[in-house]
Amino acid sequence: MQNNKLFVFLAAAIGLLIVPLFVQQLGNGPVRILDLALLYVMLALGLNIVVGYAGLLDLGYVAFYAVGSYMFALLASPHLSENFESILAMFPGGLHSPLWVIIPLGAGLAGLFGVLLGAPTLKLRGDYLAIVTLGFGEIIRVFLNNLEHPVNITNGPRGIGQIDAIHFFGIDLGKPLEVFGFTLPSVTLYYYLFLALVVFTVIICYRLENSRIGRAWMAIREDEIAAKAMGINTRNLKLLAFGMGATFGGVAGSMFASFQGFVSPESFSLQESVMIVAMVVLGGIGHIPGVILGALLLSALPEVLRYVAGPLQEMTGGRLDAAILRQLLVALAMIGIMLSRPRGLWPAREHGKGAPQPVSK
Amino acid sequence: METFLQQIINGLVLGSMYALVALGYTMVYGIINLINFAHGEILMVGALVSWTVVSALADTGLPGWALMLVALLCAIVVCTLLNFAVERIAYRPLRNAPRLAPLITAMGMSLLLQTLAMIVWKPNPKPFPLLLPSVAIDLGGPVITVTQILILVITVIILGGLLWLVNHTKLGRAMRATAENPRVAGLMGVKPDVVISATFVIGAALAAVAGLMWAANYGTVQHSMGFMPGLKAFTAAVLGGIGNLAGAMLGGVVLGLIEAIGAGYLGDLTGGVLGSHYADIFAFVALILVLTLRPSGLLGERVADRA
């Protein structure tokens, strides 16, 4: 049994490592889809800490993603030095902060925002919390959209471009890399970086799930008053859940910024938050393999459908283009999967008692 | 002072539309504890159906008020049928499922309705014709248009009617009983499923009215127009104390006033640093403040914990 598990594990690891090598033969597009799917896995796992473990429904998660993205964009693009004399004077060559500065900063700032959001909402539960977090996400988006006047910080709806690619140990992920006479394009390099981060995230999530903290979160999710009575510090733990979830969002955001080379408020709409919540819930809330499945399904499948949308578009006289088809399918998936499997596609086995139950009135 | 009074008028008009939509949210929430995210889309469908009817009948030479009446009737019929179907398809099968499941189907429904509207009506914004004379009545400084007066009058009539319905009719009593406890209400001979359907139908009719008003007041319709009003209306419902009809009305009006006055004065107050495009955040800042200080909303008695 133990051997069998190890075998599956090794096979999966090798599979994940060589997949992009085959996919890249098809061009950069498909690898990009894989990359984005991995980012969504990371986001969904981060949100799963808040929603799945601690039971706090957060509809403003994309705000932290945005904070991480803009943090990276500001510190690794010419934008700041173009708009502020003093920064230009300090860094004549423009800001090109190294990864080791940006990631902790992005993660830390996003985590701080998470705690800031958590603090006033501690008393709230369920739907009230959902609507407050949703409002918080919108507030952040309004600011991103408008903070270009009187001082231009975010460049408003036009967004920030020319963001550096990630570079570390002399490797620049923005350029193709020769390894043993084999060329790895930039997107494949990003794939490996994202894969490493996802594996790291999964390990943290597994460790959390079985730790004292994770168990305390689940106790709060099941019955907050009972948890409090057992001596659990619900305030600190809820703040910690918000903070940790947000941190993952921030890291994923900074990765996104460097991967795209461009950020704008459009990428951080409420629709995006809803999509991430849907990934978590559709996959199987609180269950790591389920959440990963949900994220892969909702992020990669619609992109793949883009390629087959051509004939459909012709059939419907151009009314049903790829973007609309994608939305339609995502909407139908959200409704269809919930109707047939209200606990998600791959729920945790013990989740029968774990899922948040309707309030019996 | 003149700007102030003008913004009060604008705020009341905006607030009354919020209030109409908020009532739909609050009734549904009161009975089945569900944030019906698709409710804003009902407003959008109402507005787009009205637009279709009005443009189809534009050449018949009917007077503006008649066109509006026909459009309103069509919008109400389509929206009530639609919301009835939405409840049947997306919410009823999940009555006993984990709480998040119907919330996700509600979000899916919202996305689905928007997408379908985009396919049916094309994504481009469409101008909504002016149906009522565009005379602005001078109130000694601030002005008010005929459309705005009509919006206020209709809202007051509808709100009065709804309060009467809930407090003095059999259906209203059944609704209150179901909101209190569906199982016991069932034992008393109330059919919860019928009551819930009725709630969705009434809510949809109110949203249809609000949709036409929105279109007539702002002069453009689009598939994405329902989302923000829907969100704001839910915020209004929470502000007033969710599940409470009078609260939803008060919340709607308060929110409308906050937004209008905020948008009008923010630029002056902050010396031009923040402009009127920040108006959208007022709703959410107000929401966070109210929920922090008074988690049950302005008129609510329930504790936030129940949600």
JSON list of C-alpha atoms in Angstrom, two decimals, chain A residues 98 120 245 261:
[
{"chain": "A", "resi": 98, "resn": "PRO", "atom": "CA", "xyz": [15.23, 41.79, -6.94]},
{"chain": "A", "resi": 120, "resn": "PRO", "atom": "CA", "xyz": [-13.50, 45.18, 11.68]},
{"chain": "A", "resi": 245, "resn": "GLY", "atom": "CA", "xyz": [-4.94, 33.48, 2.87]},
{"chain": "A", "resi": 261, "resn": "GLY", "atom": "CA", "xyz": [4.44, 42.26, -17.73]}
]
